[in-house]
Every structure is written in structure tokens, then in C-alpha cells.
Amino acid sequence: MKVVFHLFLFLLPILSSFWIAQTSNSLSSYQPLQSIDGAALYKKELTNGNEAYLQVINVGKMHIDQIIGEVDNMGLNEGKYYKGEGKYYSPFFKQKLFSEVTDEYKKLYGNNVFSMINCSFFEQYQSSSQLSFPIKLNGVVITGGTSPYGPIKEPKDKYYSNIRLKTLVWDNKQAYITDYNRVSGSPLNQNEVKNAIVTYQYSDHPAKVLAQNQVNKYQVIGTLDKDGVKGNELLLIITVKQATLDEAADLLRKLGVKGDIITVDGGRSTYLFNSQNGNIIVPKLSNVQENPTFRNLPHYLGFRKKSKNQVAPKISISQPAAKVLPKKDQPYLILWRDNLNGDVSIKLYDGDKLIQNISSRTASDGVYEWIPRISLKEGYSIRISSWNNRNIFGKLQF
């Protein structure tokens, strides 16, 4: 009996890797484009000439990075969706060109990179933008959101007075979608929740509600269980070129998704990159000069293997779009990207002179919430250095 049990344990990972193929006839109509241990990309030709792309991400084997532009302005007391209207900040994040973000991601993680998509809805089509809804990045809530199309006191359309926003939460074991409570901030206010985005249930997106369910490019996301044990290990992302949100969500239903389905930023901003197939869908330039462009975006999701990185250690920081000085006694978000295995130190300099040790040692997770207790001057800089090797650093110049 023990032999049979151990054989089952040995075969379980092998059997689970074929989970979708064995349990869903729908996947047989998808063309495989790339498959690695932990992720797969498929393409499906739809009857109306549209194309749909499916990504299957196993969160136990893949790392999900939130990539966000540096802060221009903290937007103090402008947040509308985290713990009460006007009680949290809603920063302006630098809009970053999709090709630059992808190039940097590949330089940091090399062959471990699998794919990248655009993510959060944003508010302004300028050099920097506020985001529509709250985000938690590696343990820090970095924005309270500012969208007028949500459950606030005076939304732009009465439909949005009482809608339930949804939260996508993930860690290294599972991903799930649940209701968002803008009064308590749940689930973002929970210590165990490290990464999460708040967004629309697909059926509440303005394109469906206010624009008569128009055909467009969309990204919809659902979660799925693969092994029968409580908890959804699979993140399923469908990207469509020309379809309604209903049609996009229906593709996930046919693959077995039974829970909530959300949508993230789409339309002209839609972006899908894959390491083997390159840029599959790119944000478009406007044909009309006075209209905004959509190639610069504030928030992306990157997917990469968790295996050891073969790229040289590096810390990347971009300058904000505008000249910004953090203010005394007010919060400021220090954001960076790195591929380090160890911690970092964060220090404030005036030229080569050390002014303040902001943090002698903190996690190399790309975010640090800082409240300066001194007045900063132009010419000061923040240096983020590898704790193990101070010669590896990135610098943010004020």
C-alpha cells in the first residue's frame, strides 16, 4: 500500500501539469506558442476573425512582478478607495514606454522572463498619472486610487454608486479574486496580503456598462485549481484583439473558471509580450494629433521563472517625469527594480556627503515608504545599494 501511495505522490506533479488538457476540451482549439515549467501561452482563432491569447501561470513556480513608474507627486489626501474617501494618498506615477519597461525587465532577469502585460487602469494621459484603484506592492499600499467610475459619493454615473470592486491577490502558493471593501481596505489591510490589485469585475467595466458592450482589445483574468486541494494555483489571462468583454470572459468560463473574472486596463493601451514570440499586441499611437497616446503606461505585470538568475546583479531607478522634492514630515514612496538575492540599504546624500541613513537594511523588494524628518534640497539624491556589495547601486537625483 505504501508503494502505491508513494507512486501516486511521484506522479502527481506530472499528472497535474496536464490538468487543463485532460479536463477541458476547450483547450484543444488553442495553438500552443510557448510552454515552460510553470507557464504556457496559447493562441485561439475565433469565428469572427478575432484572435485570443491565453496565458496559464502557475503561481507556485512563477514570480509575478509589479512594475510601476517612479513617483512625481504623492497626491496627499486624494485617495478615494482605501479606508475612506480622501483619507489616503494617490500618487502620480511616471508613464513608462512599454518597450523600455520590457528591455529593462529582460536585462534584470534574462532567460527567466516569460511574459509581460499592462495592468492597472489610470487617470491622466500625461507624463505621469494617478491610478484608478488601490494597489498593494510587496507589503505596501502604494495608492488609494482616484477613479470617478466607482462606488464613491458622487460617481460620474449613478450605476457606479454601489458596485462591488474586486481584488486580485497572489502569493507563491495561490491566487484568488475576492470582494474589495473600500471602508476597511480589506483584503489589502491584511498583513499576509503582500501583492494585490483592485479593479472591476469584467461586467462592471465602463465599456460594457456605458458603451453598450463595445468590441475592443481587453485583458480578463480568472483563477483555477489544478490539483483538487483548496486554493487556486493557476492564474489564467485572456487577451483578445477584437471582442466584447462578455466574449472574452466566456473563453475563461469554457476553460473551467467558476469564480469571479476581472478586467485590467485594455483598449488602445493593451500590451502583451512573450519572450519567445516578442510583442504580440502593442499599445497604439493615436491617429488624431490632439488625442492622447497610449504607449506610455504606469503599471505592468511581469512573469518570470523562479529559478536562479544568471544575470549580473543590478539596481534600476528612473528619474520621475518632473523635478520632485519629498516634503518634510510627509510620506514619499521610494521605488526601484533589482535582481538581487540579498537586502539593500537606502541613504540620502548631498553630492558625496552622507546626510541620512534612511534604512541601513531592508528587503530588496522595490518599495520603501519614507517620511523625511528634514527639509530636502535640490541636488540631494537617494542611493539604494546592495547590502552585500555597496558598488552595486542605483541613484534617484532630486
Short mmCIF file of C-alpha atoms in Angstrom, two decimals:
data_model
loop_
_atom_site.label_atom_id
_atom_site.label_comp_id
_atom_site.label_asym_id
_atom_site.label_seq_id
_atom_site.Cartn_x
_atom_site.Cartn_y
_atom_site.Cartn_z
CA MET A 1 0.00 0.00 0.00
CA LYS A 2 2.88 2.38 0.84
CA VAL A 3 4.42 1.69 -2.56
CA VAL A 4 1.18 2.70 -4.31
CA PHE A 5 0.91 5.85 -2.19
CA HIS A 6 4.50 6.94 -2.91
CA LEU A 7 3.99 6.23 -6.62
CA PHE A 8 0.94 8.48 -6.56
CA LEU A 9 2.93 11.28 -4.92
CA PHE A 10 5.61 10.90 -7.57
CA LEU A 11 3.12 11.04 -10.42
CA LEU A 12 1.00 13.87 -9.04
CA PRO A 13 3.15 16.76 -10.36
CA ILE A 14 3.35 15.08 -13.76
CA LEU A 15 -0.38 14.48 -13.92
CA SER A 16 -1.22 17.98 -12.73
CA SER A 17 0.90 19.54 -15.48
CA PHE A 18 -1.60 18.12 -17.94
CA TRP A 19 -4.57 19.31 -15.89
CA ILE A 20 -6.26 21.60 -18.38
CA ALA A 21 -5.61 19.38 -21.38
CA GLN A 22 -7.16 16.40 -19.63
CA THR A 23 -10.20 18.15 -18.18
CA SER A 24 -11.19 20.70 -20.81
CA ASN A 25 -11.98 20.05 -24.44
CA SER A 26 -11.81 23.83 -25.00
CA LEU A 27 -8.01 23.88 -24.88
CA SER A 28 -7.82 21.56 -27.89
CA SER A 29 -8.83 24.52 -30.06
CA TYR A 30 -5.84 26.57 -28.82
CA GLN A 31 -2.49 26.56 -30.59
CA PRO A 32 0.45 26.26 -28.15
CA LEU A 33 3.01 29.05 -28.68
CA GLN A 34 5.33 28.51 -25.72
CA SER A 35 5.37 26.19 -22.73
CA ILE A 36 7.80 26.11 -19.81
CA ASP A 37 7.65 24.55 -16.37
CA GLY A 38 5.16 26.88 -14.70
CA ALA A 39 3.68 28.81 -17.62
CA ALA A 40 2.21 28.40 -21.07
CA LEU A 41 0.98 30.66 -23.87
CA TYR A 42 -1.72 29.66 -26.36
CA LYS A 43 -3.43 31.28 -29.33
CA LYS A 44 -7.01 30.74 -30.45
CA GLU A 45 -8.62 31.80 -33.72
CA LEU A 46 -12.19 32.96 -33.14
CA THR A 47 -15.02 32.68 -35.65
CA ASN A 48 -15.23 36.43 -36.25
CA GLY A 49 -11.61 36.66 -37.33
CA ASN A 50 -10.51 37.78 -33.90
CA GLU A 51 -7.55 36.27 -32.06
CA ALA A 52 -7.40 35.37 -28.39
CA TYR A 53 -4.25 34.67 -26.41
CA LEU A 54 -4.32 32.58 -23.25
CA GLN A 55 -1.62 32.61 -20.58
CA VAL A 56 -1.63 29.95 -17.89
CA ILE A 57 0.59 30.95 -14.95
CA ASN A 58 1.33 28.59 -12.05
CA VAL A 59 1.99 30.97 -9.14
CA GLY A 60 3.88 28.26 -7.27
CA LYS A 61 6.52 28.13 -9.99
CA MET A 62 6.42 31.65 -11.44
CA HIS A 63 7.21 35.03 -9.92
CA ILE A 64 4.83 37.92 -10.65
CA ASP A 65 6.39 41.38 -10.61
CA GLN A 66 4.50 44.64 -10.39
CA ILE A 67 6.44 47.22 -12.39
CA ILE A 68 5.43 50.79 -11.76
CA GLY A 69 6.77 54.22 -12.66
CA GLU A 70 8.54 56.45 -10.16
CA VAL A 71 6.55 58.98 -8.12
CA ASP A 72 6.09 62.57 -9.32
CA ASN A 73 3.63 63.79 -6.72
CA MET A 74 2.23 61.95 -3.73
CA GLY A 75 -1.33 63.22 -4.20
CA LEU A 76 -1.82 63.53 -0.45
CA ASN A 77 -5.41 63.02 0.76
CA GLU A 78 -6.58 62.41 -2.81
CA GLY A 79 -7.22 58.67 -2.46
CA LYS A 80 -10.85 57.63 -2.80
CA TYR A 81 -10.87 53.87 -2.25
CA TYR A 82 -8.59 52.97 0.63
CA LYS A 83 -10.08 53.32 4.13
CA GLY A 84 -12.38 56.17 3.18
CA GLU A 85 -12.70 58.89 0.60
CA GLY A 86 -9.94 61.49 0.75
CA LYS A 87 -8.08 59.72 3.57
CA TYR A 88 -5.14 58.20 1.73
CA TYR A 89 -2.68 59.32 -0.90
CA SER A 90 -2.99 58.74 -4.63
CA PRO A 91 0.43 59.36 -6.22
CA PHE A 92 1.19 60.36 -9.78
CA PHE A 93 3.33 57.59 -11.25
CA LYS A 94 5.60 58.13 -14.24
CA GLN A 95 4.21 56.78 -17.51
CA LYS A 96 6.85 54.46 -18.96
CA LEU A 97 7.21 53.39 -22.58
CA PHE A 98 6.31 49.71 -22.93
CA SER A 99 9.46 48.86 -24.91
CA GLU A 100 11.72 50.46 -22.29
CA VAL A 101 10.00 48.55 -19.48
CA THR A 102 10.34 45.25 -21.33
CA ASP A 103 14.00 45.87 -22.18
CA GLU A 104 14.82 46.65 -18.56
CA TYR A 105 12.91 43.56 -17.37
CA LYS A 106 14.91 41.35 -19.74
CA LYS A 107 18.19 42.94 -18.60
CA LEU A 108 17.32 42.23 -14.98
CA TYR A 109 16.08 38.66 -15.40
CA GLY A 110 17.39 37.38 -18.73
CA ASN A 111 16.14 33.95 -19.79
CA ASN A 112 13.85 33.71 -16.76
CA VAL A 113 11.43 36.18 -18.35
CA PHE A 114 8.26 34.64 -19.73
CA SER A 115 5.84 37.48 -20.46
CA MET A 116 4.53 40.93 -19.61
CA ILE A 117 1.17 42.71 -19.79
CA ASN A 118 -0.13 46.18 -18.95
CA CYS A 119 -2.24 46.20 -15.82
CA SER A 120 -3.94 48.96 -13.81
CA PHE A 121 -6.37 51.50 -15.19
CA PHE A 122 -5.02 55.03 -15.00
CA GLU A 123 -6.49 58.51 -14.77
CA GLN A 124 -4.48 61.03 -16.80
CA TYR A 125 -2.84 60.84 -20.22
CA GLN A 126 0.19 62.90 -19.29
CA SER A 127 3.82 62.28 -18.36
CA SER A 128 2.62 60.88 -15.04
CA SER A 129 -0.73 59.56 -13.90
CA GLN A 130 -2.78 58.62 -10.88
CA LEU A 131 -4.19 55.10 -10.87
CA SER A 132 -7.88 54.30 -10.72
CA PHE A 133 -7.93 51.87 -7.81
CA PRO A 134 -5.73 50.71 -4.89
CA ILE A 135 -2.61 48.58 -5.27
CA LYS A 136 -0.50 46.76 -2.72
CA LEU A 137 3.11 46.23 -3.75
CA ASN A 138 5.28 43.88 -1.69
CA GLY A 139 3.50 44.71 1.56
CA VAL A 140 2.93 48.44 0.97
CA VAL A 141 -0.34 50.01 -0.19
CA ILE A 142 1.04 52.49 -2.72
CA THR A 143 -2.16 54.21 -3.88
CA GLY A 144 -5.73 54.71 -2.77
CA GLY A 145 -6.97 55.27 -6.34
CA THR A 146 -8.98 58.19 -7.74
CA SER A 147 -11.41 56.86 -10.36
CA PRO A 148 -14.71 58.74 -10.78
CA TYR A 149 -16.24 55.47 -12.02
CA GLY A 150 -16.55 53.58 -8.78
CA PRO A 151 -18.51 53.43 -5.51
CA ILE A 152 -17.83 56.96 -4.25
CA LYS A 153 -20.25 59.62 -3.01
CA GLU A 154 -20.64 61.31 -6.39
CA PRO A 155 -19.56 59.00 -9.23
CA LYS A 156 -19.77 60.21 -12.82
CA ASP A 157 -22.55 57.73 -13.45
CA LYS A 158 -25.11 56.56 -10.90
CA TYR A 159 -24.55 52.91 -11.91
CA TYR A 160 -21.23 53.02 -10.05
CA SER A 161 -22.68 54.18 -6.73
CA ASN A 162 -22.98 50.69 -5.31
CA ILE A 163 -20.85 48.35 -7.42
CA ARG A 164 -18.50 45.88 -5.72
CA LEU A 165 -14.91 46.31 -6.77
CA LYS A 166 -12.81 43.14 -6.90
CA THR A 167 -9.30 42.35 -5.66
CA LEU A 168 -6.79 40.01 -7.27
CA VAL A 169 -4.44 38.68 -4.59
CA TRP A 170 -1.47 36.37 -5.15
CA ASP A 171 1.48 34.87 -3.33
CA ASN A 172 3.84 31.96 -4.00
CA LYS A 173 1.14 29.37 -3.33
CA GLN A 174 -2.16 30.63 -4.68
CA ALA A 175 -4.09 33.40 -6.40
CA TYR A 176 -7.66 34.42 -5.70
CA ILE A 177 -10.22 37.11 -6.53
CA THR A 178 -12.43 38.49 -3.78
CA ASP A 179 -14.63 41.49 -2.94
CA TYR A 180 -12.92 44.76 -2.03
CA ASN A 181 -14.08 46.79 0.96
CA ARG A 182 -13.12 50.43 0.48
CA VAL A 183 -14.06 51.38 4.06
CA SER A 184 -11.79 48.87 5.80
CA GLY A 185 -9.38 48.37 2.91
CA SER A 186 -9.85 44.59 3.08
CA PRO A 187 -8.11 42.47 1.90
CA LEU A 188 -5.27 44.97 1.30
CA ASN A 189 -5.22 45.84 5.01
CA GLN A 190 -4.27 42.27 5.92
CA ASN A 191 -0.60 41.72 6.78
CA GLU A 192 -0.45 38.38 4.99
CA VAL A 193 -1.52 40.01 1.72
CA LYS A 194 1.65 41.27 0.06
CA ASN A 195 0.59 41.86 -3.55
CA ALA A 196 -2.87 42.81 -4.76
CA ILE A 197 -4.65 44.97 -7.31
CA VAL A 198 -8.17 46.35 -7.06
CA THR A 199 -10.16 46.57 -10.27
CA TYR A 200 -13.52 45.92 -11.95
CA GLN A 201 -15.40 42.71 -12.25
CA TYR A 202 -15.48 42.42 -16.04
CA SER A 203 -19.25 43.03 -16.17
CA ASP A 204 -18.84 46.41 -14.40
CA HIS A 205 -16.27 47.84 -16.81
CA PRO A 206 -17.48 51.15 -18.33
CA ALA A 207 -17.00 49.73 -21.83
CA LYS A 208 -19.74 47.22 -21.07
CA VAL A 209 -21.98 49.34 -18.86
CA LEU A 210 -21.75 52.75 -20.54
CA ALA A 211 -20.51 51.96 -24.04
CA GLN A 212 -23.01 49.21 -24.91
CA ASN A 213 -20.56 46.33 -24.55
CA GLN A 214 -18.33 47.57 -27.34
CA VAL A 215 -15.86 45.41 -29.23
CA ASN A 216 -12.27 46.23 -28.32
CA LYS A 217 -8.98 44.84 -27.02
CA TYR A 218 -9.30 43.53 -23.46
CA GLN A 219 -7.43 41.58 -20.80
CA VAL A 220 -9.53 39.41 -18.49
CA ILE A 221 -8.24 37.31 -15.61
CA GLY A 222 -9.55 34.35 -13.63
CA THR A 223 -8.09 31.75 -11.27
CA LEU A 224 -8.29 27.96 -11.37
CA ASP A 225 -7.46 24.99 -9.17
CA LYS A 226 -5.24 22.30 -10.72
CA ASP A 227 -4.79 19.66 -8.02
CA GLY A 228 -8.05 19.39 -6.11
CA VAL A 229 -6.51 20.80 -2.92
CA LYS A 230 -8.06 24.00 -1.56
CA GLY A 231 -6.54 27.05 -3.24
CA ASN A 232 -6.23 28.13 -6.88
CA GLU A 233 -2.68 27.74 -8.15
CA LEU A 234 -3.34 28.83 -11.72
CA LEU A 235 -3.76 32.37 -12.99
CA LEU A 236 -5.49 32.43 -16.39
CA ILE A 237 -5.19 35.56 -18.52
CA ILE A 238 -7.09 36.00 -21.79
CA THR A 239 -6.10 38.82 -24.15
CA VAL A 240 -8.44 39.47 -27.09
CA LYS A 241 -7.90 41.75 -30.08
CA GLN A 242 -11.49 42.37 -31.17
CA ALA A 243 -14.20 41.07 -28.88
CA THR A 244 -16.65 42.12 -26.19
CA LEU A 245 -15.89 41.65 -22.53
CA ASP A 246 -18.64 39.03 -22.39
CA GLU A 247 -16.96 37.05 -25.17
CA ALA A 248 -13.55 37.31 -23.50
CA ALA A 249 -14.92 36.19 -20.13
CA ASP A 250 -16.80 33.33 -21.78
CA LEU A 251 -13.48 31.92 -23.01
CA LEU A 252 -12.35 31.64 -19.38
CA ARG A 253 -15.63 30.01 -18.36
CA LYS A 254 -15.15 27.37 -21.04
CA LEU A 255 -11.71 26.64 -19.58
CA GLY A 256 -13.28 25.89 -16.21
CA VAL A 257 -13.11 29.22 -14.35
CA LYS A 258 -16.08 29.29 -11.98
CA GLY A 259 -15.24 32.22 -9.69
CA ASP A 260 -15.02 35.95 -10.32
CA ILE A 261 -13.46 37.27 -13.51
CA ILE A 262 -11.80 40.69 -13.54
CA THR A 263 -10.56 43.00 -16.23
CA VAL A 264 -7.48 45.21 -16.20
CA ASP A 265 -6.51 48.11 -18.44
CA GLY A 266 -7.34 47.43 -22.09
CA GLY A 267 -8.38 49.24 -25.26
CA ARG A 268 -5.58 51.10 -27.04
CA SER A 269 -3.28 50.52 -24.06
CA THR A 270 -3.37 46.71 -24.38
CA TYR A 271 0.08 45.15 -24.28
CA LEU A 272 1.16 41.53 -24.46
CA PHE A 273 4.81 40.48 -24.70
CA ASN A 274 6.19 36.95 -24.69
CA SER A 275 9.86 36.01 -24.51
CA GLN A 276 9.62 33.60 -27.44
CA ASN A 277 7.08 35.43 -29.61
CA GLY A 278 8.04 39.04 -28.92
CA ASN A 279 5.50 41.86 -28.89
CA ILE A 280 2.19 40.16 -29.71
CA ILE A 281 -0.05 43.16 -29.03
CA VAL A 282 1.36 46.67 -28.55
CA PRO A 283 -0.24 49.92 -27.37
CA LYS A 284 -1.25 52.14 -30.27
CA LEU A 285 -0.41 55.67 -31.23
CA SER A 286 -3.39 57.96 -31.76
CA ASN A 287 -4.24 58.92 -35.32
CA VAL A 288 -5.51 62.29 -34.17
CA GLN A 289 -2.85 64.70 -33.01
CA GLU A 290 -4.81 66.24 -30.14
CA ASN A 291 -5.77 62.86 -28.68
CA PRO A 292 -3.53 61.13 -26.13
CA THR A 293 -1.13 58.34 -26.96
CA PHE A 294 -1.23 55.02 -25.14
CA ARG A 295 2.32 53.69 -25.49
CA ASN A 296 3.45 55.07 -22.12
CA LEU A 297 1.82 53.28 -19.21
CA PRO A 298 2.22 53.47 -15.42
CA HIS A 299 1.75 49.86 -14.29
CA TYR A 300 2.73 46.48 -15.72
CA LEU A 301 2.79 42.84 -14.61
CA GLY A 302 5.84 40.77 -15.47
CA PHE A 303 6.01 36.96 -15.24
CA ARG A 304 9.30 35.09 -14.80
CA LYS A 305 10.64 31.75 -13.63
CA LYS A 306 11.72 31.47 -10.01
CA SER A 307 14.93 29.66 -10.90
CA LYS A 308 18.30 31.22 -10.12
CA ASN A 309 19.05 34.36 -12.08
CA GLN A 310 22.04 34.21 -14.42
CA VAL A 311 22.23 37.99 -14.99
CA ALA A 312 24.70 40.24 -13.17
CA PRO A 313 23.23 41.98 -10.08
CA LYS A 314 21.73 45.37 -10.89
CA ILE A 315 19.56 48.08 -9.31
CA SER A 316 17.47 50.28 -11.62
CA ILE A 317 15.83 53.60 -10.82
CA SER A 318 14.38 56.03 -13.36
CA GLN A 319 14.03 59.75 -12.80
CA PRO A 320 10.44 60.92 -12.29
CA ALA A 321 8.90 62.85 -15.18
CA ALA A 322 9.06 66.09 -13.17
CA LYS A 323 11.52 67.54 -10.67
CA VAL A 324 10.18 66.40 -7.30
CA LEU A 325 11.37 67.06 -3.77
CA PRO A 326 9.90 64.93 -0.99
CA LYS A 327 8.41 67.13 1.72
CA LYS A 328 9.31 67.15 5.38
CA ASP A 329 7.00 65.03 7.57
CA GLN A 330 5.01 63.79 4.57
CA PRO A 331 5.13 60.25 3.09
CA TYR A 332 7.11 59.56 -0.04
CA LEU A 333 7.42 56.28 -1.94
CA ILE A 334 10.90 55.23 -2.99
CA LEU A 335 10.52 52.80 -5.92
CA TRP A 336 13.18 50.78 -7.72
CA ARG A 337 13.72 47.46 -9.50
CA ASP A 338 16.52 44.97 -8.88
CA ASN A 339 17.57 41.36 -9.32
CA LEU A 340 19.44 40.98 -6.04
CA ASN A 341 19.34 37.92 -3.83
CA GLY A 342 20.07 39.94 -0.67
CA ASP A 343 18.88 43.10 1.05
CA VAL A 344 19.60 46.76 0.26
CA SER A 345 20.49 49.90 2.17
CA ILE A 346 18.89 53.29 1.41
CA LYS A 347 20.78 56.53 2.11
CA LEU A 348 20.33 60.24 1.46
CA TYR A 349 23.28 62.18 0.03
CA ASP A 350 24.22 65.75 -0.79
CA GLY A 351 26.73 65.08 -3.53
CA ASP A 352 29.13 62.62 -1.91
CA LYS A 353 28.23 63.70 1.62
CA LEU A 354 26.00 61.34 3.60
CA ILE A 355 23.05 63.26 5.05
CA GLN A 356 20.88 60.49 6.44
CA ASN A 357 20.79 56.72 6.71
CA ILE A 358 17.17 56.15 5.63
CA SER A 359 17.39 52.39 6.15
CA SER A 360 20.56 50.52 6.98
CA ARG A 361 18.99 47.27 5.80
CA THR A 362 15.68 46.48 4.13
CA ALA A 363 14.32 43.92 1.71
CA SER A 364 15.23 44.28 -1.96
CA ASP A 365 11.55 44.31 -2.90
CA GLY A 366 11.38 47.57 -4.85
CA VAL A 367 9.37 49.74 -2.45
CA TYR A 368 10.09 51.75 0.70
CA GLU A 369 7.70 54.21 2.32
CA TRP A 370 9.74 57.08 3.72
CA ILE A 371 8.72 60.07 5.83
CA PRO A 372 11.58 62.61 5.76
CA ARG A 373 12.13 64.39 9.09
CA ILE A 374 14.31 67.06 7.48
CA SER A 375 13.78 69.52 4.62
CA LEU A 376 15.31 68.30 1.37
CA LYS A 377 17.22 70.49 -1.07
CA GLU A 378 17.69 70.34 -4.81
CA GLY A 379 20.83 68.36 -5.53
CA TYR A 380 20.17 65.76 -2.85
CA SER A 381 19.97 62.16 -4.00
CA ILE A 382 18.81 58.82 -2.69
CA ARG A 383 21.20 55.92 -3.17
CA ILE A 384 19.94 52.34 -2.97
CA SER A 385 22.83 49.90 -2.61
CA SER A 386 23.22 46.17 -2.34
CA TRP A 387 23.83 45.38 1.33
CA ASN A 388 26.39 42.76 0.30
CA ASN A 389 28.16 44.91 -2.29
CA ARG A 390 27.97 48.70 -1.97
CA ASN A 391 29.38 49.10 -5.50
CA ILE A 392 26.03 47.87 -6.86
CA PHE A 393 23.63 50.78 -6.51
CA GLY A 394 21.01 52.94 -8.17
CA LYS A 395 20.56 56.67 -7.62
CA LEU A 396 17.49 58.91 -7.59
CA GLN A 397 18.52 62.54 -8.11
CA PHE A 398 16.44 65.42 -6.72
#
